[in-house]
PDB file of C-alpha atoms in Angstrom:
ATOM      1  CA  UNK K   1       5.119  -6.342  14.736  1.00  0.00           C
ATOM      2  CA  UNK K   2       5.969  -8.184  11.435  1.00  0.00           C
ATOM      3  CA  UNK K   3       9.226  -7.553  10.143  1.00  0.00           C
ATOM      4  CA  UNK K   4       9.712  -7.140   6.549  1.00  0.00           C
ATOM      5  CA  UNK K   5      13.358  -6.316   5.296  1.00  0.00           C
ATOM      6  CA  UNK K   6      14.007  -4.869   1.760  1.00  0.00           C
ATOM      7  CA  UNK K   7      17.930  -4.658   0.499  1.00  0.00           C
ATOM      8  CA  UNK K   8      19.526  -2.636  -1.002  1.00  0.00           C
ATOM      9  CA  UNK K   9      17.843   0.964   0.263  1.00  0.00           C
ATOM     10  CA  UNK K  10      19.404   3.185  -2.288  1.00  0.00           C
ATOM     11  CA  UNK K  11      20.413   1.500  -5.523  1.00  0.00           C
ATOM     12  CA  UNK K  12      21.546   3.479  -8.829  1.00  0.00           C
ATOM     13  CA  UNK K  13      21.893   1.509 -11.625  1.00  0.00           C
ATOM     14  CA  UNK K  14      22.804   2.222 -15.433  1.00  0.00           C
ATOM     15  CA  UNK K  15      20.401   1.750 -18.772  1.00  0.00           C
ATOM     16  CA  UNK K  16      20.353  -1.534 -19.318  1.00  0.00           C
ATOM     17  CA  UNK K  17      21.568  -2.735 -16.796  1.00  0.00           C
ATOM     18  CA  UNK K  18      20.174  -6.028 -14.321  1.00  0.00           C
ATOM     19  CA  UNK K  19      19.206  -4.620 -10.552  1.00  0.00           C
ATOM     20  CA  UNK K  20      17.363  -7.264  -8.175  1.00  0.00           C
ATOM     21  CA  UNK K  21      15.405  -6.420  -5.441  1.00  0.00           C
ATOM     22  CA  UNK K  22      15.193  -8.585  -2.459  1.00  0.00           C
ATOM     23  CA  UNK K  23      12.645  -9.054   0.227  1.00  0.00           C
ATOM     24  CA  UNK K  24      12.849 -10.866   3.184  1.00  0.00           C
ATOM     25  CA  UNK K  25      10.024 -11.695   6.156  1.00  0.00           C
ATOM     26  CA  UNK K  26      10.509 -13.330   9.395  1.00  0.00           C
ATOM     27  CA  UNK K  27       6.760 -13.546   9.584  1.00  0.00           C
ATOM     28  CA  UNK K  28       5.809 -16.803   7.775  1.00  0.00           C
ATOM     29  CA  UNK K  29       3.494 -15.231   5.805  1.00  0.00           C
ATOM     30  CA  UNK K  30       1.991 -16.876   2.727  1.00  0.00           C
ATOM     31  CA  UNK K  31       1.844 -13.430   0.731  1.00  0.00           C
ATOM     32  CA  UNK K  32       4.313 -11.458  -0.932  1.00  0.00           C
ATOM     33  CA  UNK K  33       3.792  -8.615  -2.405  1.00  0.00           C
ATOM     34  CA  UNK K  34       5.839  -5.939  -4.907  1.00  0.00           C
ATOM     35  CA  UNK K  35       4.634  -1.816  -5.155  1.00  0.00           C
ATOM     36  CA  UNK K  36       6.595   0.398  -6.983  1.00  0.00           C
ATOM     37  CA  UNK K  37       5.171   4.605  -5.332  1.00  0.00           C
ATOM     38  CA  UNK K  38       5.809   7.541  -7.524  1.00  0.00           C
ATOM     39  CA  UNK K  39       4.292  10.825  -7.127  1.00  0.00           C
ATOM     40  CA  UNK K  40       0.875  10.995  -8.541  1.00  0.00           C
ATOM     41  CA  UNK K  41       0.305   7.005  -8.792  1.00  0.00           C
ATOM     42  CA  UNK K  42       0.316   5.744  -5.233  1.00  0.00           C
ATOM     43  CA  UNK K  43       1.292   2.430  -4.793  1.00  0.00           C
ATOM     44  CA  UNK K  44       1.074   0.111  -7.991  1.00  0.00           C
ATOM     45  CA  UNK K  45       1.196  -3.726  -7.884  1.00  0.00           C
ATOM     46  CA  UNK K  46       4.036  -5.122  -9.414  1.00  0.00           C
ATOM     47  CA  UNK K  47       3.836  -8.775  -8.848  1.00  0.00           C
ATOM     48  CA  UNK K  48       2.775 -11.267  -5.567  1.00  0.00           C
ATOM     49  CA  UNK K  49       2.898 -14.253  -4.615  1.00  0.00           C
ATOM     50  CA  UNK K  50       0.729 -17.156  -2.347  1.00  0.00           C
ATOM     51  CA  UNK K  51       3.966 -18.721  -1.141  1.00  0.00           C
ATOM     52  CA  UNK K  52       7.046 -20.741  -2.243  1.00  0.00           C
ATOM     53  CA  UNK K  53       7.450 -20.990  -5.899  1.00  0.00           C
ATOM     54  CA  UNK K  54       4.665 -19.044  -7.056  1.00  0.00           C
ATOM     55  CA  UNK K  55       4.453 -15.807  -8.598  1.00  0.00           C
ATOM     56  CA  UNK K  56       1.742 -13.994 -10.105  1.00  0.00           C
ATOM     57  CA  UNK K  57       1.616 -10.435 -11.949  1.00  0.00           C
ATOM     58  CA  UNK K  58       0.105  -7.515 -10.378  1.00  0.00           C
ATOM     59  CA  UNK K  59      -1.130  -4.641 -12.572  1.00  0.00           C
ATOM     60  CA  UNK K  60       1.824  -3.005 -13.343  1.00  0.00           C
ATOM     61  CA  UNK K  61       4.534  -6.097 -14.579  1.00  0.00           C
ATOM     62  CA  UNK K  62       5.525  -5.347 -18.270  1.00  0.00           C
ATOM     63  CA  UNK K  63       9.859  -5.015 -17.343  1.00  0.00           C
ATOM     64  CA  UNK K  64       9.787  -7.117 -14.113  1.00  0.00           C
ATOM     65  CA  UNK K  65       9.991 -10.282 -13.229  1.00  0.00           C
ATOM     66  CA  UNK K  66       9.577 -11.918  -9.460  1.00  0.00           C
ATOM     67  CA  UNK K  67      11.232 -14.683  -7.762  1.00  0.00           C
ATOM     68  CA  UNK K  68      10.147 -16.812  -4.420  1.00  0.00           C
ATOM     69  CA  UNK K  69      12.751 -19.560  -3.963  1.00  0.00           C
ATOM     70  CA  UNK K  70      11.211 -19.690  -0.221  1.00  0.00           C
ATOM     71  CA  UNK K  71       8.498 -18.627   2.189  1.00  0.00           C
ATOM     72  CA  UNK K  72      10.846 -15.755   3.529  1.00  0.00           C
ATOM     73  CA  UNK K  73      12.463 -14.398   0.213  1.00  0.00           C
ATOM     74  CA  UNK K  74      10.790 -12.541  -2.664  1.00  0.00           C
ATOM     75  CA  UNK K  75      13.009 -10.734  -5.419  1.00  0.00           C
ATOM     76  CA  UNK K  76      12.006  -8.114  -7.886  1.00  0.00           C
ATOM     77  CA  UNK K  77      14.402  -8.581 -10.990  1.00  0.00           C
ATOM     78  CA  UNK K  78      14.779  -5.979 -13.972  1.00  0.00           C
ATOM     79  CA  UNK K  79      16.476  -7.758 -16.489  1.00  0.00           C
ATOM     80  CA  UNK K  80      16.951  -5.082 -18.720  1.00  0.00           C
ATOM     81  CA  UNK K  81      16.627  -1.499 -16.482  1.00  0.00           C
ATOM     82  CA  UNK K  82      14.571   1.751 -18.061  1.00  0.00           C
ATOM     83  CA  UNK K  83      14.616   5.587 -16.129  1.00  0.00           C
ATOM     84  CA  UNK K  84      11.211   5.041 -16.510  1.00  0.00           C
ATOM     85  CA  UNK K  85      11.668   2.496 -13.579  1.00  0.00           C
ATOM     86  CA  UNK K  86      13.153   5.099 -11.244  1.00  0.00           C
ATOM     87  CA  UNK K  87      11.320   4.918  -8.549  1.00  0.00           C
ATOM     88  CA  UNK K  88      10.494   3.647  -4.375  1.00  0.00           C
ATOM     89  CA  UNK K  89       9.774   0.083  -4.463  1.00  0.00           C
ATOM     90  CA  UNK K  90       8.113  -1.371  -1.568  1.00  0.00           C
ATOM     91  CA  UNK K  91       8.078  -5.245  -0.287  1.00  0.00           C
ATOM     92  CA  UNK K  92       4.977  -6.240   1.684  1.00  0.00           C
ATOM     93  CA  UNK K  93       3.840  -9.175   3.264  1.00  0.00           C
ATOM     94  CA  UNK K  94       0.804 -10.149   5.124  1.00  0.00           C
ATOM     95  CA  UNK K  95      -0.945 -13.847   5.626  1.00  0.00           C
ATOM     96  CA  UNK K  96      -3.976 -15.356   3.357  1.00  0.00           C
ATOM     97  CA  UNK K  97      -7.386 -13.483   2.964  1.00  0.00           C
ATOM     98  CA  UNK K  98      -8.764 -10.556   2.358  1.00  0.00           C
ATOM     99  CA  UNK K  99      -9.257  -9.066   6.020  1.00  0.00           C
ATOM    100  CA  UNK K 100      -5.619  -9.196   6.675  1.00  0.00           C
ATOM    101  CA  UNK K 101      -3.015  -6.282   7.121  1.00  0.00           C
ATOM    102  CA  UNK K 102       0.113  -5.916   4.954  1.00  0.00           C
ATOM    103  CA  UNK K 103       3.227  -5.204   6.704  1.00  0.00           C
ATOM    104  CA  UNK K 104       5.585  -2.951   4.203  1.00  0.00           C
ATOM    105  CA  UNK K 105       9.244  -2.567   4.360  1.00  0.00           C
ATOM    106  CA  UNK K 106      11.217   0.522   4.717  1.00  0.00           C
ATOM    107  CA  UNK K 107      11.595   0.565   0.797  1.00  0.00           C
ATOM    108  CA  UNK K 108      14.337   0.807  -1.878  1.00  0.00           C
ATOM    109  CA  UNK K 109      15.050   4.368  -3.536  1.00  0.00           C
ATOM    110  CA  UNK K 110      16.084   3.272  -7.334  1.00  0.00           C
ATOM    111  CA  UNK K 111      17.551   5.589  -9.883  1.00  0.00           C
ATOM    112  CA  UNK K 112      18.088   4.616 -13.513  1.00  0.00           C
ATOM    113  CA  UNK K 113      20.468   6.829 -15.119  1.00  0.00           C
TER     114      UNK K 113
ATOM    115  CA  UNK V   1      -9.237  -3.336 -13.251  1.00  0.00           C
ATOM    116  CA  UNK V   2     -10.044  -1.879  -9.872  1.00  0.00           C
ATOM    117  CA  UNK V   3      -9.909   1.722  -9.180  1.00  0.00           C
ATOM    118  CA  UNK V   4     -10.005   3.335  -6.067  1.00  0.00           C
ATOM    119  CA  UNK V   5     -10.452   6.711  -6.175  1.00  0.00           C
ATOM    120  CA  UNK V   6      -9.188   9.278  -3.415  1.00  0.00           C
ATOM    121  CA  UNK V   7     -10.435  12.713  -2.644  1.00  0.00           C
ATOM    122  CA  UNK V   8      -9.181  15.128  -1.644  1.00  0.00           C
ATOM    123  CA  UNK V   9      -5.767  15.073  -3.206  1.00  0.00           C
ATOM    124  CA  UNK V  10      -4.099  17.337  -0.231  1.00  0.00           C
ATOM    125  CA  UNK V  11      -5.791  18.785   2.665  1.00  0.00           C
ATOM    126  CA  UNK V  12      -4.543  21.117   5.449  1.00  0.00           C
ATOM    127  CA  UNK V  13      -6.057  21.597   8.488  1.00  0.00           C
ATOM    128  CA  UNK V  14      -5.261  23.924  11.332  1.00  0.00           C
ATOM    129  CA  UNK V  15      -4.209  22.586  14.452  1.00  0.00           C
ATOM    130  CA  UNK V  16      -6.937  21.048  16.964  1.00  0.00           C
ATOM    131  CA  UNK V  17      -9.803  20.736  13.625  1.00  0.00           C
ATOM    132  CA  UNK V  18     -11.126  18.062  11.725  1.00  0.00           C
ATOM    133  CA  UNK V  19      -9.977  16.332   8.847  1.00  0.00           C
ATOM    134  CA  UNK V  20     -11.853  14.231   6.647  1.00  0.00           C
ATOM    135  CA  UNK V  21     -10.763  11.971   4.025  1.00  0.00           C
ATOM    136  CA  UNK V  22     -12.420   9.847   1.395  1.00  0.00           C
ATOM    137  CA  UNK V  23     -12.435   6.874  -0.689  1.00  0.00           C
ATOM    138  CA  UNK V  24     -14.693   5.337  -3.155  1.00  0.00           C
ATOM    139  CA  UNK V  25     -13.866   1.622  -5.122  1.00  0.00           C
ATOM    140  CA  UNK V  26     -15.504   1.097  -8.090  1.00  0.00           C
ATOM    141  CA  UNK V  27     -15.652  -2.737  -8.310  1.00  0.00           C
ATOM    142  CA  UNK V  28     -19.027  -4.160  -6.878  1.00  0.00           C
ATOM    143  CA  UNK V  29     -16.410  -7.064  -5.449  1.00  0.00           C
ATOM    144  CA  UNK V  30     -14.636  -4.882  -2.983  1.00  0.00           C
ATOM    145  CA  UNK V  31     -15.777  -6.451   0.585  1.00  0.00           C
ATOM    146  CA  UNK V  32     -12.669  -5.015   2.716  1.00  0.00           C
ATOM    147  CA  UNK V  33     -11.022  -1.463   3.083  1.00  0.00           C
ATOM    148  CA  UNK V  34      -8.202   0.060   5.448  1.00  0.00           C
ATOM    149  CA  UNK V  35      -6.660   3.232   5.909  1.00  0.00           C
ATOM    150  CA  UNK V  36      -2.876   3.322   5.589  1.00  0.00           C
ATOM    151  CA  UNK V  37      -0.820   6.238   6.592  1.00  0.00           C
ATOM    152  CA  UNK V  38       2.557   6.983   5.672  1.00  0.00           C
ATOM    153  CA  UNK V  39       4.654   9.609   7.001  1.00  0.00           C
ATOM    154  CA  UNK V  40       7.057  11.374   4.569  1.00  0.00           C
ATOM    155  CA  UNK V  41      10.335   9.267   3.960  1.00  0.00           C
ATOM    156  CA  UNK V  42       8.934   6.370   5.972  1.00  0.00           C
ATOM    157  CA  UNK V  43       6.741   3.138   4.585  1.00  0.00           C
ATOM    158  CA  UNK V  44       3.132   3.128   4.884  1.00  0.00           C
ATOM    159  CA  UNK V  45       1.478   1.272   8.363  1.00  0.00           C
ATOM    160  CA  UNK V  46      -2.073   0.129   8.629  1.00  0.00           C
ATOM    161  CA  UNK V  47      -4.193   2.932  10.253  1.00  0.00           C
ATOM    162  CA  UNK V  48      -7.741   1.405  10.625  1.00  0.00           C
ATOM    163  CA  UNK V  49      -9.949  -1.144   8.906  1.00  0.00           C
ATOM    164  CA  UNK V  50     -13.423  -1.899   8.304  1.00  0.00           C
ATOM    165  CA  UNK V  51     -15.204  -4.602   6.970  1.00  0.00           C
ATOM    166  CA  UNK V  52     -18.866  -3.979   7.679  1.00  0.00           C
ATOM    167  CA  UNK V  53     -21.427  -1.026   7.412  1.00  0.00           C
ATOM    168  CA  UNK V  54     -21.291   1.566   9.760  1.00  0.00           C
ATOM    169  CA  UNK V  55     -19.178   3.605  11.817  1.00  0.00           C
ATOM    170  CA  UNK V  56     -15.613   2.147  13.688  1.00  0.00           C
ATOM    171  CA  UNK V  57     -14.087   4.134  16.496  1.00  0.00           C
ATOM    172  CA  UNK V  58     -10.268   4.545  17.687  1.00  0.00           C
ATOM    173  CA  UNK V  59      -8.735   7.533  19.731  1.00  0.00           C
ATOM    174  CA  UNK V  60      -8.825  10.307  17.251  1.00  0.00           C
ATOM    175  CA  UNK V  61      -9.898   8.591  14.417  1.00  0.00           C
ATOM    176  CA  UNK V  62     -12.980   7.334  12.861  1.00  0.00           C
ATOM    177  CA  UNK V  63     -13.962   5.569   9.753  1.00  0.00           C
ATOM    178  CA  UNK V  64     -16.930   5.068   8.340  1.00  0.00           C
ATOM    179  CA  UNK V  65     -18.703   2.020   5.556  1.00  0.00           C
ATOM    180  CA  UNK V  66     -21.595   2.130   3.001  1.00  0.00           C
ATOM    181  CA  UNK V  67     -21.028  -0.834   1.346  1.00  0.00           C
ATOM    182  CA  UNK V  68     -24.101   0.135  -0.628  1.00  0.00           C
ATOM    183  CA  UNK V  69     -22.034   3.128  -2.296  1.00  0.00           C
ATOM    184  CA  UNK V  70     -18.368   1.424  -1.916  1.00  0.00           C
ATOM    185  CA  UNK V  71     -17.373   4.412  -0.236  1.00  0.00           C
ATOM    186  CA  UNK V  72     -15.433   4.579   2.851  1.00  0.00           C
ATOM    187  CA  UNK V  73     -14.063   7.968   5.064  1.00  0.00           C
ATOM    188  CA  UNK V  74     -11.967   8.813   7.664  1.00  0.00           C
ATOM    189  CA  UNK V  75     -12.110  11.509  10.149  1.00  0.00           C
ATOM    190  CA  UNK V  76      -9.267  12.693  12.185  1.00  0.00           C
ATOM    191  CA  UNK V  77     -10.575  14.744  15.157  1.00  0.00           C
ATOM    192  CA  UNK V  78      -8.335  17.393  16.806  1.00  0.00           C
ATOM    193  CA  UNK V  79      -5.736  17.008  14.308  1.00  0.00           C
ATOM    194  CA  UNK V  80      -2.461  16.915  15.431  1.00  0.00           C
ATOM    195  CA  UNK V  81       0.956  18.104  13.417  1.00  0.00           C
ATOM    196  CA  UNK V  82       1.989  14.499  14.093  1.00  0.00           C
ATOM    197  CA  UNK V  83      -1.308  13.360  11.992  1.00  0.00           C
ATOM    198  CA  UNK V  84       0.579  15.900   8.984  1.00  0.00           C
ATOM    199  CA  UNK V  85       1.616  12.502   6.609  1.00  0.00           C
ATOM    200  CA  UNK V  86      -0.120  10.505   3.596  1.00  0.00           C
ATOM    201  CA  UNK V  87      -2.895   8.931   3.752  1.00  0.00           C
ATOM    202  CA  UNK V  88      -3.848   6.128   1.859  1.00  0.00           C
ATOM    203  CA  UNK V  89      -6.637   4.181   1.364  1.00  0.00           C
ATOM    204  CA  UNK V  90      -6.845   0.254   0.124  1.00  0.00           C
ATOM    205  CA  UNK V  91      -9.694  -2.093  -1.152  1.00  0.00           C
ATOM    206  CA  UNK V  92      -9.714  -5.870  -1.747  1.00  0.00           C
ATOM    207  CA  UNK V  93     -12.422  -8.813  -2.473  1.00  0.00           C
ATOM    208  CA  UNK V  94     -12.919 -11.921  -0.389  1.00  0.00           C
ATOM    209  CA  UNK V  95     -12.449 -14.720  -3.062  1.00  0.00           C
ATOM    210  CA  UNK V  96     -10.340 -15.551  -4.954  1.00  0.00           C
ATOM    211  CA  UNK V  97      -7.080 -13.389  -5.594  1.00  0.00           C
ATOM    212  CA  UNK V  98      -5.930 -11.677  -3.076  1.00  0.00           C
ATOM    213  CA  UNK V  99      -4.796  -8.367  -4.438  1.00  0.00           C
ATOM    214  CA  UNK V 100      -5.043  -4.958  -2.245  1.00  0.00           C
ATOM    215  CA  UNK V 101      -5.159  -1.732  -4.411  1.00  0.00           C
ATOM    216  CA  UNK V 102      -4.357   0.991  -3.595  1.00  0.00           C
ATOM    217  CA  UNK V 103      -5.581   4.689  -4.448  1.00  0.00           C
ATOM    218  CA  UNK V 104      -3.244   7.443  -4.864  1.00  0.00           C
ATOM    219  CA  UNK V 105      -3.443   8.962  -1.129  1.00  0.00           C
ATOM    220  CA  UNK V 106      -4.234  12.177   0.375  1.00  0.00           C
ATOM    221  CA  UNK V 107      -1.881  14.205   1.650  1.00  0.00           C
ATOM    222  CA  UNK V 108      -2.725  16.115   4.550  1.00  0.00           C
ATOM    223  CA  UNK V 109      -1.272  18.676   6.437  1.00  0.00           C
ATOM    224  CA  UNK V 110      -1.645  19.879  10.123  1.00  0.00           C
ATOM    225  CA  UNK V 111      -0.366  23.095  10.677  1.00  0.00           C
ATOM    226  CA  UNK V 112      -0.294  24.356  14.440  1.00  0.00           C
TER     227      UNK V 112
END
């Protein structure tokens, strides 16, 4: 099965501060993918990407930005870190087109204090 | 923007019954769906997918397509406590961006 590896898994970080995110897939897939799950929302699209060097915003990107310096690697960055960005944040991955699966990570736990 | 909607929000079964879960997009674009499930703590894992009208089959579990509507179900037949766990449903088009959204899940609980 595809293996999709998210780092850190618990992360607290202060107002203001910078946290990154980072994703990393062993799966050569062309699609990355960011979610952030709190209770009540579901998942919510936070930015993708179609490979290397691109990055596109989801529906849900005002405070984050999103790296892909390679096929493997895609960061989540908060420059400038809310509470109201506490929350599980999920890395996916899956290949091109829309009949294909995403493969999630185990997730990052955030607190903003 | 996209919307799927979920219903119901939570659901509990007893042991052995049926459970039955729905989903309705409400972009005429949507040409895919898939279940997801996600047990508590744990990320969520592709359940079942379906792509054309009609009815798809596996084990326990059954999903079902009217494109017409944009509505999909799934029905989980002698429910199991293992089956107790969030289920979420996804939707995404065929051209152009490739974008799965996702509703907000039903959580559903098997109690023996």
């Amino acid at each position: 099965e595809a293996a999709v590896t998210q780092s850190p898994r618990n992360k607290v970080a202060v107002t203001g501060g910078k946290v990154t995110l980072s994703c990393n897939q062993t799966n050569n897939h062309n699609n990355m993918y960011w979610y952030r799950q709190d209770t009540g929302h579901g998942l919510r699209l936070i930015h993708y990407s179609y490979g290397a060097g691109s990055t596109e915003k989801g529906d849900i990107p005002d405070g984050y930005k999103a790296s892909r310096p390679s096929q493997e690697n895609f960061s989540l960055i908060l420059e400038l870190a809310t509470p109201s960005q506490t929350s599980v944040y999920f890395c996916a991955s899956g290949d091109l087109g829309g009949q294909n699966t995403l493969y999630f990570g185990a997730g990052t736990r955030l607190s903003v204090l | 923007q996209q919307k799927v909607q979920q219903s119901p929000e939570s659901l509990i079964v007893p042991e052995g019954g049926m459970a039955s879960l729905n989903c309705t997009s409400s972009d005429r674009n949507v040409d895919y769906f898939w279940w997801y499930r996600q047990h508590s703590g744990k990320s969520p894992k592709m359940l079942m997918s379906i792509f054309s009208n009609g009815e798809k089959e596996e084990g326990r579990f059954t999903v079902h397509l009217n494109k017409a509507s944009l509505h999909t179900s799934l029905h989980i037949r002698d429910s199991q406590p293992s089956d107790s766990a969030l289920y979420l449903c996804a939707a995404t088009t065929s051209g152009g961006n490739y974008k799965p959204t996702f509703g907000k899940g039903t959580s559903l609980v098997v109690h023996p």
